[in-house]
Short mmCIF file of C-alpha atoms and ligand atoms in Angstrom, two decimals:
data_model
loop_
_atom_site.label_atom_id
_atom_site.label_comp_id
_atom_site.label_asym_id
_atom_site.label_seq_id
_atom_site.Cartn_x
_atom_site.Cartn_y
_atom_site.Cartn_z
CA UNK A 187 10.27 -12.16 -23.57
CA UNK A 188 11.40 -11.02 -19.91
CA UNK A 189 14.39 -13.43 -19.02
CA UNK A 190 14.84 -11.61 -15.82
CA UNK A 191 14.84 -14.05 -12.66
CA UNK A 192 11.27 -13.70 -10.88
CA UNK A 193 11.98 -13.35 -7.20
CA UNK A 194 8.47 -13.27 -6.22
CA UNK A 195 5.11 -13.06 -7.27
CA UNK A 196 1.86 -12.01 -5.88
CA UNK A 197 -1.64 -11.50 -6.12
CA UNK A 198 -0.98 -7.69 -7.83
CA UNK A 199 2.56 -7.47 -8.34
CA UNK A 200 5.98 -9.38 -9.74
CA UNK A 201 9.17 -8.62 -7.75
CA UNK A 202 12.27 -9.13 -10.41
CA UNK A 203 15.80 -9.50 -9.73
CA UNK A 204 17.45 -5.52 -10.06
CA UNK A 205 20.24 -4.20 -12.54
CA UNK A 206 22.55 -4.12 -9.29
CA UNK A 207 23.23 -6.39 -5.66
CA UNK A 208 20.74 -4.85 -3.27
CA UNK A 209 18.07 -3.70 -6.14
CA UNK A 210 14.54 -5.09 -7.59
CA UNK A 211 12.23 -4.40 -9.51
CA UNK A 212 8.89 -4.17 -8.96
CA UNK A 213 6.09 -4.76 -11.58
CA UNK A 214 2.41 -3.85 -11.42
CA UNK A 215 -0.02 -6.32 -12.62
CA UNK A 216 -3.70 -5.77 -13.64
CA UNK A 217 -5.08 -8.03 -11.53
CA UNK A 218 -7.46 -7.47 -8.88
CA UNK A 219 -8.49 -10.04 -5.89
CA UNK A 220 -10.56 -9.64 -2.81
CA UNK A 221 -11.61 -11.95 -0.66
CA UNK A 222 -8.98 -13.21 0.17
CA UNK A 223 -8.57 -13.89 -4.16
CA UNK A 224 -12.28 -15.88 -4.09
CA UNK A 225 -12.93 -12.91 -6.42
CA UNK A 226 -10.38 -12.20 -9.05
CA UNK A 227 -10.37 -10.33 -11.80
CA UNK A 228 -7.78 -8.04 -14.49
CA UNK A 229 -8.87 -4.84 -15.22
CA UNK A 230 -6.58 -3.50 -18.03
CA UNK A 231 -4.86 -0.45 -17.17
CA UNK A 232 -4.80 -0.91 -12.89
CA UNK A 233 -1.29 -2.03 -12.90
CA UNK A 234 -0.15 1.52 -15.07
CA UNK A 235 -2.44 3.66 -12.98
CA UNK A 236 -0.90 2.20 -9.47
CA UNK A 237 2.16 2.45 -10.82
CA UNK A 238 2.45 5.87 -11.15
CA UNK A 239 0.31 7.08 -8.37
CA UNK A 240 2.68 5.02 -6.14
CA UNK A 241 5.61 6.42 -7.59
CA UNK A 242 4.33 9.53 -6.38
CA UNK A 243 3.63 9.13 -3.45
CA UNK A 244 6.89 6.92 -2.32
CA UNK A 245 8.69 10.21 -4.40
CA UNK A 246 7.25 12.77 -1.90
CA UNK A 247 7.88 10.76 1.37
CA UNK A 248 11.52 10.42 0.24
CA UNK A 249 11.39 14.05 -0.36
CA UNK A 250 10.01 14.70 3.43
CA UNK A 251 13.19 11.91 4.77
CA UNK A 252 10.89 9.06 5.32
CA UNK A 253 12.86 5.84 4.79
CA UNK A 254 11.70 4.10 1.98
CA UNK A 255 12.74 1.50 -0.64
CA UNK A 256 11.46 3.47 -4.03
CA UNK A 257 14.24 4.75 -5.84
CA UNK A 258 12.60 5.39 -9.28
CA UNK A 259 9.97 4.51 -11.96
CA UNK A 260 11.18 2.76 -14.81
CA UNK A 261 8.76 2.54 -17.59
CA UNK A 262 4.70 2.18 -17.66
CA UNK A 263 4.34 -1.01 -14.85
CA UNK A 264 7.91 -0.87 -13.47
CA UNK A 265 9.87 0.84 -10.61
CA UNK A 266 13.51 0.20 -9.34
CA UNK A 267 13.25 -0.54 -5.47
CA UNK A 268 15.91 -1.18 -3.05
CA UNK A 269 15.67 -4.96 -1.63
CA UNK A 270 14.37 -5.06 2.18
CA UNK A 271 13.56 -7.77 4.81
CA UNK A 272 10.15 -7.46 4.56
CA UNK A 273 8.62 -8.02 8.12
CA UNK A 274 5.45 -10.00 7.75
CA UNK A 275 3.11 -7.59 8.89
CA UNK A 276 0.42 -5.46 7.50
CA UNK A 277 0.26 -2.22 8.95
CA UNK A 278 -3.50 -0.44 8.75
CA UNK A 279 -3.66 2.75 9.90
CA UNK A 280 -7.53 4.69 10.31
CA UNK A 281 -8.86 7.63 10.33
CA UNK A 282 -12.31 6.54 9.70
CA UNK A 283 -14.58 3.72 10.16
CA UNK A 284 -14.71 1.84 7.56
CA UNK A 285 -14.84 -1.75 5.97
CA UNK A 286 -13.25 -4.64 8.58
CA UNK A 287 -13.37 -2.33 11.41
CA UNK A 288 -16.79 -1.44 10.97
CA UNK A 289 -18.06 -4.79 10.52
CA UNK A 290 -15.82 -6.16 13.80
CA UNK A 291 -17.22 -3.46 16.28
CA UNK A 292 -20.74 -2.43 14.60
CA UNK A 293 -19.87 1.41 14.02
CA UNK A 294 -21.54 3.08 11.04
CA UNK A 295 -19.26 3.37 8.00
CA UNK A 296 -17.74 7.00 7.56
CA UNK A 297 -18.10 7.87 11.67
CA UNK A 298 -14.72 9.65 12.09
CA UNK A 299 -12.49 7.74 14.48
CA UNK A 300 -12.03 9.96 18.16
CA UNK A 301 -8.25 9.33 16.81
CA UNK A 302 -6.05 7.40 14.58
CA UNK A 303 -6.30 3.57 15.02
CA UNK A 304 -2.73 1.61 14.11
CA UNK A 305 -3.52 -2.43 13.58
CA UNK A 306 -1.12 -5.12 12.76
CA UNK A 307 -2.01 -7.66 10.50
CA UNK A 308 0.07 -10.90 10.40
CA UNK A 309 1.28 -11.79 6.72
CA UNK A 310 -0.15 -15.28 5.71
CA UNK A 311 -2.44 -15.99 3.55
CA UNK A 312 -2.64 -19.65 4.43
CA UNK A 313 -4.48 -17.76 8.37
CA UNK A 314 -6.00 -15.09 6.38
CA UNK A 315 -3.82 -12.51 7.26
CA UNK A 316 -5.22 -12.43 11.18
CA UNK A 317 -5.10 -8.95 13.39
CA UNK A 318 -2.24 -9.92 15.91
CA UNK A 319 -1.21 -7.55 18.95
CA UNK A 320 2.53 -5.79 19.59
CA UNK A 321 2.82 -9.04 22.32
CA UNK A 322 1.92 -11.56 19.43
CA UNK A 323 4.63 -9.56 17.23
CA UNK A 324 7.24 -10.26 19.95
CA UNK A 325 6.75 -13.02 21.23
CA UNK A 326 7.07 -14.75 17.92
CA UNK A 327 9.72 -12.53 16.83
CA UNK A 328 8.36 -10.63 13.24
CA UNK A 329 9.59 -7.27 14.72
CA UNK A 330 11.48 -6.33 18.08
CA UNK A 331 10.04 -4.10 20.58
CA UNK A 332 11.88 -0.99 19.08
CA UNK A 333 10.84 -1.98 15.63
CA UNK A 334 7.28 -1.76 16.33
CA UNK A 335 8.24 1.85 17.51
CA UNK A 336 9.77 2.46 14.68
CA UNK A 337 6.81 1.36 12.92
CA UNK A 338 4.45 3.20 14.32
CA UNK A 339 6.40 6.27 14.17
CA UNK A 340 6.62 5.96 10.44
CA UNK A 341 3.19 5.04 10.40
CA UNK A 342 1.45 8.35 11.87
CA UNK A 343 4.05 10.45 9.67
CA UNK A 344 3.02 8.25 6.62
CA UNK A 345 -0.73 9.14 7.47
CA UNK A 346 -0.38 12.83 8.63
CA UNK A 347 1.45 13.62 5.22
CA UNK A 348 -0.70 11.75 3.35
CA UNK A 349 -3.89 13.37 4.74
CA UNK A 350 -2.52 16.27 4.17
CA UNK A 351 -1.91 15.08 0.36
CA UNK A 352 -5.60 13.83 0.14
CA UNK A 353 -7.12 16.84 1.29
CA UNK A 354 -5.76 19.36 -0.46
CA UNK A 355 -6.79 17.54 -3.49
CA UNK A 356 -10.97 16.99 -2.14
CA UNK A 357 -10.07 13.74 -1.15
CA UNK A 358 -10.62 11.99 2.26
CA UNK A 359 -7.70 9.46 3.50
CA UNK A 360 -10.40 7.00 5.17
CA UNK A 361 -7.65 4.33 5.94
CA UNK A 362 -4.68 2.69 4.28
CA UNK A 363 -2.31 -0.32 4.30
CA UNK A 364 1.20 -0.08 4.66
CA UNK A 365 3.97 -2.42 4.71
CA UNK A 366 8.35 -2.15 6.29
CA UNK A 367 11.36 -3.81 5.90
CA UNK A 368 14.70 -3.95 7.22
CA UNK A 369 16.53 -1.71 4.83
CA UNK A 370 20.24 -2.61 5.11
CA UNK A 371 23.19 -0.17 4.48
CA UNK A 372 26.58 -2.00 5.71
CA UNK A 373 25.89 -3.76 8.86
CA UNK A 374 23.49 -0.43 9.66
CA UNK A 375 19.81 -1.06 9.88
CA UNK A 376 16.75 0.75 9.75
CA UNK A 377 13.22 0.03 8.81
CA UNK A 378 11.67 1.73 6.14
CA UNK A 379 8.13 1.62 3.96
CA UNK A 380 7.92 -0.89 1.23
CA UNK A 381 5.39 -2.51 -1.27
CA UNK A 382 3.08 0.52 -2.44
CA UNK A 383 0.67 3.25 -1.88
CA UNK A 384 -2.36 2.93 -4.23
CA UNK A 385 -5.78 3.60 -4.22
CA UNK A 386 -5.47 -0.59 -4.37
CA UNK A 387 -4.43 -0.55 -0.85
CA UNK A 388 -6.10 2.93 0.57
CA UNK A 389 -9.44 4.32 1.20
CA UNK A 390 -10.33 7.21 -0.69
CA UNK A 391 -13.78 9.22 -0.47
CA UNK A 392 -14.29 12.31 -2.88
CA UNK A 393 -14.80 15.30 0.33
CA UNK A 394 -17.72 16.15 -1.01
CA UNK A 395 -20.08 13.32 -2.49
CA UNK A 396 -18.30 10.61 -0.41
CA UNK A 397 -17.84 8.84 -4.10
CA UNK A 398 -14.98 5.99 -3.44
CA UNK A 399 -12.30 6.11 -5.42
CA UNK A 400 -10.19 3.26 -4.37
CA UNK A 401 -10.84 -0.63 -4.67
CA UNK A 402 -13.87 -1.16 -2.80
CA UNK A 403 -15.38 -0.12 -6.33
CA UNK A 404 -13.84 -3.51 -7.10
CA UNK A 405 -15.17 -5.01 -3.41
CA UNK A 406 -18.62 -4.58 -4.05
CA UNK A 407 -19.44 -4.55 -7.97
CA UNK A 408 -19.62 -0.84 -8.35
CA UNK A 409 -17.73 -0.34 -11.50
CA UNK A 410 -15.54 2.17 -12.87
CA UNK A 411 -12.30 1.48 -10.57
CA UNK A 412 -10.40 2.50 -13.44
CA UNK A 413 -12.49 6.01 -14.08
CA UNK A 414 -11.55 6.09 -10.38
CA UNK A 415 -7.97 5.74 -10.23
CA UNK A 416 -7.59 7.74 -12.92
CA UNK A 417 -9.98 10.60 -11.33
CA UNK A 418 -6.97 10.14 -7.91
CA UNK A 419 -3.74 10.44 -10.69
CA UNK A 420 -5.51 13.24 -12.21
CA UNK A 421 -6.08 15.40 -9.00
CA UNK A 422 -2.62 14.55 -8.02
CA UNK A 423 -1.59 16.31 -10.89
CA UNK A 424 0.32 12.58 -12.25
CA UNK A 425 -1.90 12.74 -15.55
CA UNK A 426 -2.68 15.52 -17.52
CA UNK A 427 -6.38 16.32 -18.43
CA UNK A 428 -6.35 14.39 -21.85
CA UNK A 429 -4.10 11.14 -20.18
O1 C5P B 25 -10.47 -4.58 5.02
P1 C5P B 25 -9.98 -3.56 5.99
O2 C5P B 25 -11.03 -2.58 6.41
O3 C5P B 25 -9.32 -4.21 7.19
O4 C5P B 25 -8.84 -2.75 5.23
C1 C5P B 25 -8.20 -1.62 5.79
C2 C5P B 25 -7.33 -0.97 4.72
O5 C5P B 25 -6.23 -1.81 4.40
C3 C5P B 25 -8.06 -0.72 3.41
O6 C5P B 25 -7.60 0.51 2.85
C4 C5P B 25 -7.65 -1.88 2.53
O7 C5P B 25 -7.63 -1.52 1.16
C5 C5P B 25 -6.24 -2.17 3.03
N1 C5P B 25 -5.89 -3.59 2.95
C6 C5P B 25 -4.97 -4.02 2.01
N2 C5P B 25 -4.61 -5.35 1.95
C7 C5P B 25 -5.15 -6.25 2.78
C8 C5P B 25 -6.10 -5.83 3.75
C9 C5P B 25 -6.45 -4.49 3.79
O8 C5P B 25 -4.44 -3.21 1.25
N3 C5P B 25 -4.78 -7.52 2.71
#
C-alpha cells in the first residue's frame, strides 16, 4: 500500500511527496507511449532499467557541477529529487538527423548534423507538445531571456559530456530530450536539469552496427527494448554481466 500523497503523474513516471519540505520522489513506471500515448504499452522491467541508468547519469553531471535536482536512488523504481519549477519546455538537443527532424526537413536518417541543433518544445499535451522559438518562449513568459541562456548553456555541456559518455562505451548520442526547473535555495535561483536521462528519452545507435538501443525499438515494433536497455546499463558498467 503506498499512502504517500501523489503530486503528479505521467505517462512514465509518478512524482510523490519527499521525506522533507523541498524533496520528491520520483518513481519509474513500466509503461511505454508514443504517439503522443495512441500506442501504449508496459514492458516489465523499463521502469528498473531507467531508473538506474538515470541515476547515473544525473550522478556524474552532479559530479562535473551541473545543476541538477537528483540527489539519490532509493530502491529499484525510486530516486529522491529536489522539487523545481519545472519550465514547460522540452529541450532537444541533436547531433544527428534523426526521427522528427528528419521527417520535417527531408534529410536522410543518421546524416551527421554540420553542428549541434538546440529546439524548444512547448509542454502540452492538449497542442502536442509544438516546436516554439526563444521569441514564443518570451513573449509568453515560460523562461526569461537569460533563462533560455542558461538553458542552452546547460544544454551543450549536458550533450558534450554525454557524448563523451556514449562514445567511450561504442555508443552514438544521436539526440536527446532534456528538461529545467527553477531550483530554489533561499530567495536564490538557478535553473537546473530535471525529469531524466534514459534511453526512453535519448537516441542511442551501437558505433558500429547502428543497432538502436533506445525507444524507437518501442516506436516502430522492433522488439527487444528491454535486451536494449539492458545492453546501455551494461556498457555503462550499472549492471554486472549476470544482472
Ligand atoms: O521525435 P523527435 O525526433 O523530435 O525526438 C527527439 C528526441 O527527443 C528523441 O531522443 C526523443 O526520444 C526525445 N523526445 C522525448 N519526449 C518527447 C519528444 C521527444 O523524450 N515528448
Amino acid at each position: 500500500m503506498n499512502r504517500r500523497r501523489r503530486i503528479y503523474e505521467g505517462k512514465a513516471k509518478v512524482l510523490y511527496e519527499g521525506p522533507e519540505p523541498g524533496t520528491l520522489i520520483q518513481h519509474f513506471k513500466d509503461d511505454a507511449t508514443a504517439f503522443d500515448a495512441k500506442k501504449h504499452e508496459v514492458i516489465d522491467g523499463k521502469g528498473v532499467l531507467n531508473n538506474r541508468i538515470s541515476e547515473y547519469i544525473f550522478q556524474n553531471l552532479n559530479d562535473i557541477g551541473v545543476p541538477t535536482h537528483f540527489i539519490r536512488r532509493l530502491n529499484m523504481r525510486e530516486q529522491l529529487i529536489r522539487e523545481v519549477e519545472i519550465i514547460p519546455l522540452e529541450i532537444c538537443v541533436r547531433n544527428v538527423a534523426a526521427g522528427s527532424l528528419a521527417t520535417r526537413l527531408g534529410i536522410e536518417e543518421g546524416t551527421q548534423l554540420p553542428r549541434s541543433i538546440i529546439e524548444f518544445y512547448y509542454k502540452n499535451d492538449e497542442l502536442h507538445d509544438p516546436m516554439v522559438s526563444e521569441e514564443h518562449i518570451t513573449a509568453f513568459g515560460w523562461a526569461s531571456p537569460q533563462e533560455i541562456d542558461d538553458i542552452m548553456a546547460l544544454a551543450i555541456r549536458v550533450n558534450d559530456f554525454l557524448t563523451g559518455l556514449f562514445l567511450g562505451v561504442g555508443i552514438r548520442l544521436v539526440d536527446f530530450k532534456m528538461e529545467c526547473g527553477r531550483l530554489w535555495e533561499g530567495d536564490m535561483m538557478r535553473i537546473a536539469v530535471a525529469d531524466e536521462f534514459s534511453p526512453d528519452s535519448c537516441r542511442l545507435w551501437d558505433m558500429k552496427s547502428n543497432d538502436k538501443l533506445d525507444k524507437d525499438r518501442f516506436r516502430r515494433d522492433l522488439g527487444g527494448l528491454v535486451e536494449a536497455y539492458t545492453e546501455v546499463a551494461r556498457r555503462l558498467g550499472i549492471l554486472q554481466e549476470n544482472e
